[in-house]
Amino acid sequence: MPPDVSRCTFLVGPEGGFEAGELTPEMISFRLSDRVLRTETAALVGAFAVLKELAR
């Protein structure tokens, strides 16, 4: 995460991704991989990725 970021919200979206109208300009959309993960798995992997990044 960039050093100037003071907070992070992690959202697990639908299989096809978020629609343009669902995102605000401040939001950064990205995929964890090319694979589609189950909601439960995506949430765990995403939480781990955020925690790992914050530990740097």
Tab-separated table of C-alpha atoms in Angstrom:
chain	number	residue	atom	x	y	z
A	1	MET	CA	0.000	0.000	0.000
A	2	PRO	CA	1.220	3.514	-0.658
A	3	PRO	CA	2.573	5.181	2.507
A	4	ASP	CA	0.034	8.023	2.309
A	5	VAL	CA	-2.909	5.615	2.672
A	6	SER	CA	-4.417	5.970	6.140
A	7	ARG	CA	-7.090	3.284	5.886
A	8	CYS	CA	-8.016	0.315	3.755
A	9	THR	CA	-11.351	-1.294	2.956
A	10	PHE	CA	-11.258	-4.688	1.277
A	11	LEU	CA	-14.337	-5.668	-0.730
A	12	VAL	CA	-15.005	-9.059	-2.294
A	13	GLY	CA	-16.972	-8.501	-5.469
A	14	PRO	CA	-19.021	-10.589	-7.859
A	15	GLU	CA	-17.431	-13.059	-10.295
A	16	GLY	CA	-17.539	-10.580	-13.175
A	17	GLY	CA	-16.094	-7.734	-11.141
A	18	PHE	CA	-17.646	-4.448	-10.083
A	19	GLU	CA	-19.550	-2.265	-12.539
A	20	ALA	CA	-18.083	1.187	-13.219
A	21	GLY	CA	-20.952	2.863	-11.342
A	22	GLU	CA	-20.265	0.805	-8.218
A	23	LEU	CA	-16.760	2.236	-7.749
A	24	THR	CA	-15.827	5.727	-6.615
A	25	PRO	CA	-12.758	7.550	-7.981
A	26	GLU	CA	-10.895	6.870	-4.715
A	27	MET	CA	-11.324	3.099	-5.061
A	28	ILE	CA	-8.683	0.891	-6.624
A	29	SER	CA	-10.026	-2.262	-8.245
A	30	PHE	CA	-7.777	-5.279	-8.743
A	31	ARG	CA	-7.916	-9.040	-9.113
A	32	LEU	CA	-6.084	-11.441	-6.833
A	33	SER	CA	-5.487	-13.833	-9.742
A	34	ASP	CA	-6.975	-14.973	-13.036
A	35	ARG	CA	-8.878	-17.652	-11.131
A	36	VAL	CA	-12.352	-17.061	-9.758
A	37	LEU	CA	-12.323	-17.843	-6.042
A	38	ARG	CA	-15.245	-18.719	-3.826
A	39	THR	CA	-16.377	-15.793	-1.695
A	40	GLU	CA	-15.083	-17.410	1.497
A	41	THR	CA	-11.692	-18.131	-0.064
A	42	ALA	CA	-11.356	-14.681	-1.644
A	43	ALA	CA	-12.095	-13.014	1.699
A	44	LEU	CA	-9.411	-15.050	3.499
A	45	VAL	CA	-6.802	-14.549	0.774
A	46	GLY	CA	-7.569	-10.831	0.604
A	47	ALA	CA	-7.396	-10.373	4.366
A	48	PHE	CA	-4.054	-12.178	4.426
A	49	ALA	CA	-2.714	-9.974	1.604
A	50	VAL	CA	-3.761	-6.781	3.411
A	51	LEU	CA	-2.285	-7.934	6.733
A	52	LYS	CA	0.954	-8.945	5.036
A	53	GLU	CA	1.203	-5.552	3.332
A	54	LEU	CA	0.532	-3.709	6.599
A	55	ALA	CA	3.274	-5.703	8.346
A	56	ARG	CA	5.959	-4.314	6.027
